[in-house]
PDB file of C-alpha atoms in Angstrom:
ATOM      1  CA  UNK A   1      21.705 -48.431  -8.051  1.00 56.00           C
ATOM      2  CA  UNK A   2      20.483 -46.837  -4.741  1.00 65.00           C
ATOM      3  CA  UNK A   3      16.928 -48.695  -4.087  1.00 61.00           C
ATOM      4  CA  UNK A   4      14.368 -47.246  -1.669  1.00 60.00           C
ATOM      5  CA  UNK A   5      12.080 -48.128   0.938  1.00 59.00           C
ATOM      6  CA  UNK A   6       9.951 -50.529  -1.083  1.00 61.00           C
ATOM      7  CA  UNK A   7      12.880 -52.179  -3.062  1.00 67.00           C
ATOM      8  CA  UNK A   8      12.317 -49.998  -6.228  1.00 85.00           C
ATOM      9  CA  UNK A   9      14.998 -47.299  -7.492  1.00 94.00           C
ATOM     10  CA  UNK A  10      14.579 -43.881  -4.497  1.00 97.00           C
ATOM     11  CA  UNK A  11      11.918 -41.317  -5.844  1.00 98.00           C
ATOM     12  CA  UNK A  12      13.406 -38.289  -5.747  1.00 98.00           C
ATOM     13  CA  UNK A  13      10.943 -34.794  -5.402  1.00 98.00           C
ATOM     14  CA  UNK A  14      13.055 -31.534  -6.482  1.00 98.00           C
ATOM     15  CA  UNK A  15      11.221 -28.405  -4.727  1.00 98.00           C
ATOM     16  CA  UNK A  16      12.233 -24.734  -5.710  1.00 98.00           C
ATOM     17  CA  UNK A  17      10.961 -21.423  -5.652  1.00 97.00           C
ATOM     18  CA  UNK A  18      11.057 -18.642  -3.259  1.00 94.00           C
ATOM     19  CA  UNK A  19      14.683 -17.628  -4.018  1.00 94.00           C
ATOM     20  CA  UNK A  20      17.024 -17.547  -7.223  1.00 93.00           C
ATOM     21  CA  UNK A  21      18.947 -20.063  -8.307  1.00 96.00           C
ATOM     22  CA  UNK A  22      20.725 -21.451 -11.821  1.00 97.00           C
ATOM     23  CA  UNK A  23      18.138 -24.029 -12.179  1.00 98.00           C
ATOM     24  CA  UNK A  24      19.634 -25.453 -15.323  1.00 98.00           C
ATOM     25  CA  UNK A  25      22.838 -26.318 -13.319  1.00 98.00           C
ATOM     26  CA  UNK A  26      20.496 -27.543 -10.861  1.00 98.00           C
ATOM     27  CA  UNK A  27      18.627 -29.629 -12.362  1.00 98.00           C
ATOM     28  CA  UNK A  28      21.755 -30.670 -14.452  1.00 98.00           C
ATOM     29  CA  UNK A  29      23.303 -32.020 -11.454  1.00 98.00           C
ATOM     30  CA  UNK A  30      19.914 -33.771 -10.264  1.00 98.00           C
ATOM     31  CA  UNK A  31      19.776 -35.207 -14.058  1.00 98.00           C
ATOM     32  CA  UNK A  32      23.346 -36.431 -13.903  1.00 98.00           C
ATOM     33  CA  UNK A  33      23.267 -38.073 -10.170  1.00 98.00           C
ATOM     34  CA  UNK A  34      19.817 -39.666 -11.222  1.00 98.00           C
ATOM     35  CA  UNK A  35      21.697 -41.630 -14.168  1.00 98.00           C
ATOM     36  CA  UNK A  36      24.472 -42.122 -11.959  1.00 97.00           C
ATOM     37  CA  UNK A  37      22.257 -43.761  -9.248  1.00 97.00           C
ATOM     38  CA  UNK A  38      18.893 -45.249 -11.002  1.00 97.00           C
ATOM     39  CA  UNK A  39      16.812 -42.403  -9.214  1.00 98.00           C
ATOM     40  CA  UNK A  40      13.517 -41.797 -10.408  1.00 98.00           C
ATOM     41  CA  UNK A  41      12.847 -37.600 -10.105  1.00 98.00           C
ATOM     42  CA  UNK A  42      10.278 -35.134 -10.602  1.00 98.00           C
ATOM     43  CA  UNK A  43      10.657 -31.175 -10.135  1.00 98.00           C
ATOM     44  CA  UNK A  44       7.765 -29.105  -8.533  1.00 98.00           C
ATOM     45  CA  UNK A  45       7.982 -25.273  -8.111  1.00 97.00           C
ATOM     46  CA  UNK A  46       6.164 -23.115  -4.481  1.00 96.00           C
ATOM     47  CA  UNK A  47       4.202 -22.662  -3.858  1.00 94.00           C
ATOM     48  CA  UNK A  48       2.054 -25.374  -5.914  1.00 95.00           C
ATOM     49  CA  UNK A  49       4.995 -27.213  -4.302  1.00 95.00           C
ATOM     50  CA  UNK A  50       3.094 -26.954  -1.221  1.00 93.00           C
ATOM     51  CA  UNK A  51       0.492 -29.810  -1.851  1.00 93.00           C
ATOM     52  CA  UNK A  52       3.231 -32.240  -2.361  1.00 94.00           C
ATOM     53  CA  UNK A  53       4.161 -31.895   1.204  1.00 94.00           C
ATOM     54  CA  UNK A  54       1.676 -33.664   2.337  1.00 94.00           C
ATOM     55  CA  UNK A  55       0.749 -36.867   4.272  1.00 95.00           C
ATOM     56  CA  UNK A  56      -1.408 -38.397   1.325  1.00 94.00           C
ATOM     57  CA  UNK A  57       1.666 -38.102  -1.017  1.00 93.00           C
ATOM     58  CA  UNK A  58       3.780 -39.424   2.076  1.00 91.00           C
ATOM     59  CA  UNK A  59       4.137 -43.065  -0.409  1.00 93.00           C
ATOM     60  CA  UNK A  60       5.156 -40.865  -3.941  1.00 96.00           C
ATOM     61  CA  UNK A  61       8.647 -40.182  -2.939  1.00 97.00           C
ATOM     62  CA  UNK A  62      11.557 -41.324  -0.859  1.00 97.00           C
ATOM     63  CA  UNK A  63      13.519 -38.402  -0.677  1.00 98.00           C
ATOM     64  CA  UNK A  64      12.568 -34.863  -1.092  1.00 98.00           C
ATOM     65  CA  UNK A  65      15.554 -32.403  -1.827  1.00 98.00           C
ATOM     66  CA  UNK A  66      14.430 -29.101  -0.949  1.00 98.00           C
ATOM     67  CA  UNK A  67      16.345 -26.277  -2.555  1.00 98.00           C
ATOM     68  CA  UNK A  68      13.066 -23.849  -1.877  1.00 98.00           C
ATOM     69  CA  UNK A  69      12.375 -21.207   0.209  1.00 97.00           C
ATOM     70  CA  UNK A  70       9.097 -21.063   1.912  1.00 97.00           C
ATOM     71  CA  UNK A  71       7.189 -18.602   3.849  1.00 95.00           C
ATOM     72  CA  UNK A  72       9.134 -15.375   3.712  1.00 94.00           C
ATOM     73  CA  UNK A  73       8.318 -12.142   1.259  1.00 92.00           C
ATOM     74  CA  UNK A  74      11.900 -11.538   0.017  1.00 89.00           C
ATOM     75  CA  UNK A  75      12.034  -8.469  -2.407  1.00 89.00           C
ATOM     76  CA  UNK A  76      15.199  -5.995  -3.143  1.00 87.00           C
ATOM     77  CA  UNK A  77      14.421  -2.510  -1.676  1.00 89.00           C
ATOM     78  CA  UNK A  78      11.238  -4.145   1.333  1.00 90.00           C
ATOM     79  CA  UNK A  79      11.980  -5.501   5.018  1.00 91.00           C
ATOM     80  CA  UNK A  80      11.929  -9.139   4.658  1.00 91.00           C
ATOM     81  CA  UNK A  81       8.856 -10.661   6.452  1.00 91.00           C
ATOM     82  CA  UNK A  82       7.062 -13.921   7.600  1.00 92.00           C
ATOM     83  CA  UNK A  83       4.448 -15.190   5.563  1.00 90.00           C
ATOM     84  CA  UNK A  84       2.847 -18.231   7.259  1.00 87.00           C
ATOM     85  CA  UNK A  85       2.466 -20.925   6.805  1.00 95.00           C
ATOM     86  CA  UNK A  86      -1.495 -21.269   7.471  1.00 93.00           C
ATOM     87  CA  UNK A  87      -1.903 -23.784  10.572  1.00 94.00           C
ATOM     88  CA  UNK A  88      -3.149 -26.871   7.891  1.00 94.00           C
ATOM     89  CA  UNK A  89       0.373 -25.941   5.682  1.00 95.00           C
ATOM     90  CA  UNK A  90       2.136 -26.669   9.211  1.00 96.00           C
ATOM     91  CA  UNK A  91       0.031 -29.482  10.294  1.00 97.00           C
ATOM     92  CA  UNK A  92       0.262 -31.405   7.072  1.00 97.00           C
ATOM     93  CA  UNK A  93       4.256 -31.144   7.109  1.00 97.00           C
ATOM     94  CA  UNK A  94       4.506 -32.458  10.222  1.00 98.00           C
ATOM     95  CA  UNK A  95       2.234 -35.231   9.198  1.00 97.00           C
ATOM     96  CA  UNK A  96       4.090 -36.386   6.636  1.00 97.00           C
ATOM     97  CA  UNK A  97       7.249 -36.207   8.120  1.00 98.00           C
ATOM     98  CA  UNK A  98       5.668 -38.478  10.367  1.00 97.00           C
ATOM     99  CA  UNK A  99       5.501 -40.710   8.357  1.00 97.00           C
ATOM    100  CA  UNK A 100       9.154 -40.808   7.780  1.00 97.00           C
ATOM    101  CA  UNK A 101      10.010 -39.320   4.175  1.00 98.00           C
ATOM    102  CA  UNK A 102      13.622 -38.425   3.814  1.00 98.00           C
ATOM    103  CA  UNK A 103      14.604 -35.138   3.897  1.00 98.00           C
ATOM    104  CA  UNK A 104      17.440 -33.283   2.403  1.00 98.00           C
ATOM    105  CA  UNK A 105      17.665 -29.405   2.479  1.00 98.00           C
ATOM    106  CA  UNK A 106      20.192 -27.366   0.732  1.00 98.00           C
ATOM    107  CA  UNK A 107      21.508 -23.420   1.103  1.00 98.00           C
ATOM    108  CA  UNK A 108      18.633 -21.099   1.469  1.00 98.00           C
ATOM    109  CA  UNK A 109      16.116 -23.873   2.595  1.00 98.00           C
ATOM    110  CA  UNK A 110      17.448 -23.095   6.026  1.00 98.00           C
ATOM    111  CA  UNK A 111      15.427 -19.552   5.560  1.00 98.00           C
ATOM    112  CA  UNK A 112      12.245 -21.333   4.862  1.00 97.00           C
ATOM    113  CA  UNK A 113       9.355 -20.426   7.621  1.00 97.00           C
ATOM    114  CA  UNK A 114      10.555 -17.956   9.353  1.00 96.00           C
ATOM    115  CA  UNK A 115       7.218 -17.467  11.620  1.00 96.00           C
ATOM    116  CA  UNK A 116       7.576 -21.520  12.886  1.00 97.00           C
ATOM    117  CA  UNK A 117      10.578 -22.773  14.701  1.00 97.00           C
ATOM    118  CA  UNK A 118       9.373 -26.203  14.125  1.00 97.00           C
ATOM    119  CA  UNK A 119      10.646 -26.031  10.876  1.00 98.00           C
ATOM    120  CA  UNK A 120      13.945 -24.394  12.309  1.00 98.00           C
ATOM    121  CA  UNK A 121      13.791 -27.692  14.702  1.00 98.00           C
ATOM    122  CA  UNK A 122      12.862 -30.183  11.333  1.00 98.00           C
ATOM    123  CA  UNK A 123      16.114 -28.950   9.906  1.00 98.00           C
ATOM    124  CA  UNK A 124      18.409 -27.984  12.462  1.00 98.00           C
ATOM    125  CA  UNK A 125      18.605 -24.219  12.676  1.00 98.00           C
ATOM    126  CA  UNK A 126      17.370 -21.587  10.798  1.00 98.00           C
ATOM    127  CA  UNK A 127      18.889 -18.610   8.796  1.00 98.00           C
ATOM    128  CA  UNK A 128      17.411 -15.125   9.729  1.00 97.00           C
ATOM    129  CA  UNK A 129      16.377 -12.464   6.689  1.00 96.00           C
ATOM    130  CA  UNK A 130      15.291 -10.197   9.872  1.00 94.00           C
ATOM    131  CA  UNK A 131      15.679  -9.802  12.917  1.00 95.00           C
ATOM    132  CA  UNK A 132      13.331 -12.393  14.380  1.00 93.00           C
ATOM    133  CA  UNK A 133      13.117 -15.081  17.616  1.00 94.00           C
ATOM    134  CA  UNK A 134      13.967 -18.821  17.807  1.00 96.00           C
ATOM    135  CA  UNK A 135      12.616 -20.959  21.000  1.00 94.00           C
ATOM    136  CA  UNK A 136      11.838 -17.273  22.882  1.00 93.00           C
ATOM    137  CA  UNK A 137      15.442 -16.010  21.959  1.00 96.00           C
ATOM    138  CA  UNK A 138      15.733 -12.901  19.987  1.00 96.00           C
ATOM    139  CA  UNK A 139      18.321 -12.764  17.131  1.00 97.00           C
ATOM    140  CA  UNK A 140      20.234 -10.235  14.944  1.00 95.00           C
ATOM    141  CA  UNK A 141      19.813 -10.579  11.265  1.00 96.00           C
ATOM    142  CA  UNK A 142      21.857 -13.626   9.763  1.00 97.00           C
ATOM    143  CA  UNK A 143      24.601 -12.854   7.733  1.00 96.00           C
ATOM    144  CA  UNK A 144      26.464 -14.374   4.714  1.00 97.00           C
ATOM    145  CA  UNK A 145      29.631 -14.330   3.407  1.00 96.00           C
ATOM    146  CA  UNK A 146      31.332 -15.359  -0.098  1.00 96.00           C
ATOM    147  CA  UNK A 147      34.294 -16.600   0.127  1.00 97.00           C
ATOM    148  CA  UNK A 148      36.902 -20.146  -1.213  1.00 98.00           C
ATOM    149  CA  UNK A 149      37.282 -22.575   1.846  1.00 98.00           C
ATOM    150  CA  UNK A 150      37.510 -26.862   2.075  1.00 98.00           C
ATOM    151  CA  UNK A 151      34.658 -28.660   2.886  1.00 98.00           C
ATOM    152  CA  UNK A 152      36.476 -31.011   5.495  1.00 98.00           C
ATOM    153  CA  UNK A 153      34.573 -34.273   6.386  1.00 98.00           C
ATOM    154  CA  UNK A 154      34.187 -35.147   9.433  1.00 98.00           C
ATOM    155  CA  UNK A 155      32.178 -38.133   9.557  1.00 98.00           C
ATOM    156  CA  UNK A 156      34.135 -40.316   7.374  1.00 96.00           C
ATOM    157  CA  UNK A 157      32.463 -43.539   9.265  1.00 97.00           C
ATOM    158  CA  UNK A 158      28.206 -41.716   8.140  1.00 98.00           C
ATOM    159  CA  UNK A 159      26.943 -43.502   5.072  1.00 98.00           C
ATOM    160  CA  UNK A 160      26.201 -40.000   3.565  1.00 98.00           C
ATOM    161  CA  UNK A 161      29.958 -39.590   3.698  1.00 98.00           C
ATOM    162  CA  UNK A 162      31.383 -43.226   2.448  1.00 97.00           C
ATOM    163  CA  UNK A 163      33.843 -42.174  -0.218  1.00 96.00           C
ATOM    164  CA  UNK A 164      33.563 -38.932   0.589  1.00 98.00           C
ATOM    165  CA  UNK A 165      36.778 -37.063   0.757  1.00 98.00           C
ATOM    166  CA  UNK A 166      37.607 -33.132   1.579  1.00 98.00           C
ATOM    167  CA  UNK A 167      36.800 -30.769  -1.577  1.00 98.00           C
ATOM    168  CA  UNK A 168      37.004 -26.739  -2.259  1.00 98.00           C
ATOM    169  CA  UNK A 169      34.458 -24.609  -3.266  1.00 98.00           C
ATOM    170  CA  UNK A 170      33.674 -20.603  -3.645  1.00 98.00           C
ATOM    171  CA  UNK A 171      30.476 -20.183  -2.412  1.00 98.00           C
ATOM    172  CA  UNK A 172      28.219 -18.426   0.331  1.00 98.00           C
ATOM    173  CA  UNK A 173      29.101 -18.974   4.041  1.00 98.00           C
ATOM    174  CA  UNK A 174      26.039 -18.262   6.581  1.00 98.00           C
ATOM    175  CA  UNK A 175      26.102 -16.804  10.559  1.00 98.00           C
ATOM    176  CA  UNK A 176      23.131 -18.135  12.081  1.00 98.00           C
ATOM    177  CA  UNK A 177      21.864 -20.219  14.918  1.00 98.00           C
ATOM    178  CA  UNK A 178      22.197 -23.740  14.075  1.00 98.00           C
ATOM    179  CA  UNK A 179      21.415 -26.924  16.677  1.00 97.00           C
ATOM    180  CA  UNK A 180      24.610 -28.022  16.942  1.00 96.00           C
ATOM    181  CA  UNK A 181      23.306 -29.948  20.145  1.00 95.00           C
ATOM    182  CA  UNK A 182      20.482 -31.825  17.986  1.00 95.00           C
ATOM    183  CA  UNK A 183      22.704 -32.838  14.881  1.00 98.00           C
ATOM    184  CA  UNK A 184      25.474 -34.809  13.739  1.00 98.00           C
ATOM    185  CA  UNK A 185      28.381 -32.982  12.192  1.00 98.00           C
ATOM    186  CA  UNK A 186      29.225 -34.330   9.072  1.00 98.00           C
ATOM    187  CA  UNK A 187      30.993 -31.762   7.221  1.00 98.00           C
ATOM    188  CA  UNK A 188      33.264 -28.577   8.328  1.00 98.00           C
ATOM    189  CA  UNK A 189      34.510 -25.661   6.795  1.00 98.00           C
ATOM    190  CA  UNK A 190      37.995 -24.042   7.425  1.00 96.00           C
ATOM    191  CA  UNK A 191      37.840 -20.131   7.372  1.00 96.00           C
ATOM    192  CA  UNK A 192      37.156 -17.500  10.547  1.00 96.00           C
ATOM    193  CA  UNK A 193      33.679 -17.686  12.065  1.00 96.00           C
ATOM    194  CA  UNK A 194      33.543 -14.027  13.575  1.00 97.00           C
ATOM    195  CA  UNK A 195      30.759 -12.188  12.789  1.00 97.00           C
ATOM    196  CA  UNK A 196      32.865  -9.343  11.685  1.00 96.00           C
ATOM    197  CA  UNK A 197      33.417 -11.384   8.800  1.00 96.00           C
ATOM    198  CA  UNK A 198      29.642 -11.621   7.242  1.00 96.00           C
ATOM    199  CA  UNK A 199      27.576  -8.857   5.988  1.00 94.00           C
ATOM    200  CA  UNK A 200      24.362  -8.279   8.006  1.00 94.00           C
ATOM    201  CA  UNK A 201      21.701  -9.410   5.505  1.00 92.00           C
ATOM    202  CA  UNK A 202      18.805  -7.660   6.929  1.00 89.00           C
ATOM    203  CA  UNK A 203      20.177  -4.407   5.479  1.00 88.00           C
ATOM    204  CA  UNK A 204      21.728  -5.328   2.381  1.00 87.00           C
ATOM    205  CA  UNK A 205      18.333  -6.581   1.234  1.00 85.00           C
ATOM    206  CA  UNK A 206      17.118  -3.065   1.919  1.00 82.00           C
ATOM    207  CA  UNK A 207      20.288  -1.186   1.269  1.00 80.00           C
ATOM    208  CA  UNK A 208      22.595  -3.022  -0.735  1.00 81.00           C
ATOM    209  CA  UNK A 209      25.991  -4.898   0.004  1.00 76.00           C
ATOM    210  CA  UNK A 210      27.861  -1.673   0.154  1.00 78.00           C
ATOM    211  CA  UNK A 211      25.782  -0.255   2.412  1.00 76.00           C
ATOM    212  CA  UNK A 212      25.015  -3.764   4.614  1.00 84.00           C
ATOM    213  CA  UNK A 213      27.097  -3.319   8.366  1.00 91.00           C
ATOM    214  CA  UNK A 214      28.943  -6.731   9.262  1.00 93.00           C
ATOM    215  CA  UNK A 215      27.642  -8.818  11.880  1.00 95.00           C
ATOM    216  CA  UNK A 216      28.876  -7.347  14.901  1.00 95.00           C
ATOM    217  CA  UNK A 217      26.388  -8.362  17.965  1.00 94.00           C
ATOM    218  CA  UNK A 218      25.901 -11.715  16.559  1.00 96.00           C
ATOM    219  CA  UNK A 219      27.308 -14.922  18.207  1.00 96.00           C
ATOM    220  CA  UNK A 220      29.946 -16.432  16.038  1.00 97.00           C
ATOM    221  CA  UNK A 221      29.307 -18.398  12.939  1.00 97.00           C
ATOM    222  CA  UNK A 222      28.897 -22.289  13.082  1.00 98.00           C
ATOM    223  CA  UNK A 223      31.761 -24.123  11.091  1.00 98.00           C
ATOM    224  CA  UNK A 224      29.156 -26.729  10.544  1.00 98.00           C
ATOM    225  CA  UNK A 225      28.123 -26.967   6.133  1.00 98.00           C
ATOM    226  CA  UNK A 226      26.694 -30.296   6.528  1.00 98.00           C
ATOM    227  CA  UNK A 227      24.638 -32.135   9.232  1.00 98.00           C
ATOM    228  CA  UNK A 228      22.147 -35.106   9.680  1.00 98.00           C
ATOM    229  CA  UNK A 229      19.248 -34.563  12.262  1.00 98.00           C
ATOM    230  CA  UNK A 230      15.569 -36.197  12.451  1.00 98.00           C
ATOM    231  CA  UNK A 231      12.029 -34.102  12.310  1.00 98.00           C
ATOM    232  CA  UNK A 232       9.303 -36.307  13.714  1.00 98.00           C
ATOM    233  CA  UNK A 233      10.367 -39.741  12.438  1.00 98.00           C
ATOM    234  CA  UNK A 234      11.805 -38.617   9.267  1.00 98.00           C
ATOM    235  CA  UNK A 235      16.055 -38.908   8.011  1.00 98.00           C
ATOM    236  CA  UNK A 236      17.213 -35.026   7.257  1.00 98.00           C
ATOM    237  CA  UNK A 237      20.644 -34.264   6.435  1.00 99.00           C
ATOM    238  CA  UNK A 238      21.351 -30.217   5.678  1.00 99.00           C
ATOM    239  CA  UNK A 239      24.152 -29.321   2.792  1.00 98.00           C
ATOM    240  CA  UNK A 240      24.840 -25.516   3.022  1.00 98.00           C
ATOM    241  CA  UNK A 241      26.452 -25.125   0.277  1.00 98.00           C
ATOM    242  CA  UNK A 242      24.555 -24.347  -3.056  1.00 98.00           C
ATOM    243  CA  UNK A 243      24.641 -20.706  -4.164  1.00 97.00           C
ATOM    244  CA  UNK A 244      25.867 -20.683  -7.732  1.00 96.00           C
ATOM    245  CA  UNK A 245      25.455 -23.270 -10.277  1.00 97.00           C
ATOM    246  CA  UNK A 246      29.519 -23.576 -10.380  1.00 98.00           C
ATOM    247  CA  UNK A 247      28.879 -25.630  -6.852  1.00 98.00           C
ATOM    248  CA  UNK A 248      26.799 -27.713  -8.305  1.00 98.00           C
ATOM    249  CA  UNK A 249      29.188 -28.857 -11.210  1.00 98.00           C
ATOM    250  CA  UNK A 250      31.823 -29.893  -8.681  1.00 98.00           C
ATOM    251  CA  UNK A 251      32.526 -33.652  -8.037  1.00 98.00           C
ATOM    252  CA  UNK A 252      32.720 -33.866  -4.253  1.00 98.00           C
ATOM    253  CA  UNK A 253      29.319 -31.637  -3.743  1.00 98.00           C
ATOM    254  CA  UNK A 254      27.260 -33.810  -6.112  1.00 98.00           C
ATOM    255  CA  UNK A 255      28.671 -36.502  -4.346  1.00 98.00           C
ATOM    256  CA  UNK A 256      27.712 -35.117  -1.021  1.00 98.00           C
ATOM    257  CA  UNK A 257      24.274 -34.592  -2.529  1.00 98.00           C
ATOM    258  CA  UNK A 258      24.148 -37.741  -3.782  1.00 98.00           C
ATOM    259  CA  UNK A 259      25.382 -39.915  -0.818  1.00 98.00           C
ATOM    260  CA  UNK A 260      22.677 -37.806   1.220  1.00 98.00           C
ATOM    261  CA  UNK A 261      19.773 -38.387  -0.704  1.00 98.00           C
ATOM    262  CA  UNK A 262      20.509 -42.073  -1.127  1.00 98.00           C
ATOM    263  CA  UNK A 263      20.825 -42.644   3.005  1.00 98.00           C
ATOM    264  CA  UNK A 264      17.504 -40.272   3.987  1.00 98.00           C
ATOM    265  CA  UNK A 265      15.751 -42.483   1.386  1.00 98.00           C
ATOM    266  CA  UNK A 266      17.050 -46.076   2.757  1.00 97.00           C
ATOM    267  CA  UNK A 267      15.356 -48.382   5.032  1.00 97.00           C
ATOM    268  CA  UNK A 268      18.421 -47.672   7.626  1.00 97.00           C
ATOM    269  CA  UNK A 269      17.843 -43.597   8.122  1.00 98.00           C
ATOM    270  CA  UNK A 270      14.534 -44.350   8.520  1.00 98.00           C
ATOM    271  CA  UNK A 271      14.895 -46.868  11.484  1.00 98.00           C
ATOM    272  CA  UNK A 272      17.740 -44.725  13.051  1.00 98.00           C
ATOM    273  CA  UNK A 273      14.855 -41.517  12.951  1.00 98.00           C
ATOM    274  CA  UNK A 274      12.157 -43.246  14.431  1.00 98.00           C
ATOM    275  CA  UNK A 275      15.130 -43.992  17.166  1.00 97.00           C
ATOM    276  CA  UNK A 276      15.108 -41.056  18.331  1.00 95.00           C
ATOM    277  CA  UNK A 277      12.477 -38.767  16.634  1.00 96.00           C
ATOM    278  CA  UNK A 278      12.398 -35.065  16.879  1.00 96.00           C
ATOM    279  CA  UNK A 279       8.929 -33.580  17.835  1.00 96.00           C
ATOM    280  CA  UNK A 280       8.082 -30.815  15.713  1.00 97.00           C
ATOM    281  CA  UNK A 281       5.243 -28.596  16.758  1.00 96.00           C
ATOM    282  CA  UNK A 282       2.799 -27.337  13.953  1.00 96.00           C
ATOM    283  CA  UNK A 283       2.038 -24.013  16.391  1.00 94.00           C
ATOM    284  CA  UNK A 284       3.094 -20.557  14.075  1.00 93.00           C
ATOM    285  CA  UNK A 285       3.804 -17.867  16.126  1.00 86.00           C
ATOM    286  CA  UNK A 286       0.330 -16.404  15.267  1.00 77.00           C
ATOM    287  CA  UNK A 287      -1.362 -18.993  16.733  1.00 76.00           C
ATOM    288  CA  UNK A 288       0.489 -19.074  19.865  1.00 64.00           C
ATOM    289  CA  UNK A 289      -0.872 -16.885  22.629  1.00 61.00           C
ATOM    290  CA  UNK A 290       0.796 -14.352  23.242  1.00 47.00           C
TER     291      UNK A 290
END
């Protein structure tokens, strides 16, 4: 049984909303790790997600395991585009990961706030719906690609990898800035990073795949699918994967999930964070001066 910060089974907080997913298979994994590994779980939906994230809940969970997508309007047909979060949203995150909660963030988390790089910094990069900036750099539209490929580990000596061994998957590969400076690798995919390989998803969400260019223009694609990093003193490991429910039914991804969730929430990842914390700054770009 994986036990938490206070010696009691981890506290596990499931957030959603903001994007599709197969919630049954999901949750079905969630449910089937939790017996596995004497978690105790609980599943809140965005945005009433939102007032979880908070420093006065900062003692309700050890582990939040963020499949959600914040802050972006994301519909078929409309240009995707920021949507806060309001300057307390922002402030109260970065309180509470000040206070050390473990983080982990799956797939299309990594699109959440698009409007506030320190939630690009909390998690190690970010994945662009538009055209948009990161630190004062301007980017192209992120793009994605489905496609088989082995998830190679490269950590093998990380606790979120012990027993961990290489595994294949179909799922959705993404081109976007991530911090490879700021993070440890942990896991590795195997196929092509050029751009000329993903679809530019800026335009299929207006036009539609067969009318979405590839990403020529962008920088290459990170072979990165898993990572550990800090935000403020808080544990956060990212799994990329986790775009159709057949991922989550597959042995070596639940076990990535699983190994992940168990180190953000022990006494350990929090002591290596508050090594060598991240600081996150709660400033949107609308409340920066321009």
């Amino acid at each position: 049984m994986a036990i938490g910060t206070d010696g009691d089974p981890v506290r596990v907080l499931v957030v959603t909303g903001g994007h599709r997913v197969d919630l049954d298979a999901l949750l079905g994994m969630v449910a089937a790790l939790a017996d596995e590994r004497g978690w105790v779980w609980a599943h809140a939906v965005q945005p009433s997600a939102q007032n979880w994230l908070d420093p006065r809940h900062a003692g309700s969970w050890d582990a939040l395991l963020l499949h959600d997508l914040p802050g972006l309007h994301l519909r078929r047909g409309e240009p995707p585009r920021p949507r806060g979060p309001a300057p307390h949203v922002a402030r109260a995150v970065v309180d509470l990961l000040e206070q050390g909660v473990g983080v982990v963030a799956t797939h299309h988390a990594l699109a959440g706030w698009p409007a506030w790089d320190g939630w690009a910094d909390a998690l190690g990069g970010r994945f662009h719906y538009a055209p948009g900036e990161l630190h004062g750099r301007s980017w192209p539209s992120s793009g994605t690609r489905i496609t088989g490929y082995t998830a190679r580990v490269v950590a093998t000596d990380h606790p979120v990898c012990t027993g961990l061994a290489d595994f294949s998957l179909t799922d959705e590969l993404y081109c976007c800035p991530v911090l490879e400076d700021r993070v440890v690798p942990l896991v590795r995919h195997d196929v092509d990073v050029s751009p000329t390989r993903f679809v530019s998803t800026y335009e299929h969400v207006l036009h539609g795949a067969d009318a979405a260019p590839d990403c020529t223009g962008h920088p290459p694609a990170s072979a990165l699918v898993a990572w550990a990093t800090t935000a403020a003193n808080s544990p956060v490991v990212y799994v990329q994967p986790g775009d159709t429910g057949a991922t989550f039914g597959i042995p070596g991804y639940r076990q990535l999930i699983g190994g992940a969730v168990d180190w953000v929430a022990s006494p350990q990842a929090r002591a290596w964070a508050r090594g060598q914390p991240t600081p996150l700054d709660p400033r949107t770009r609308s409340d920066v001066p321009a």
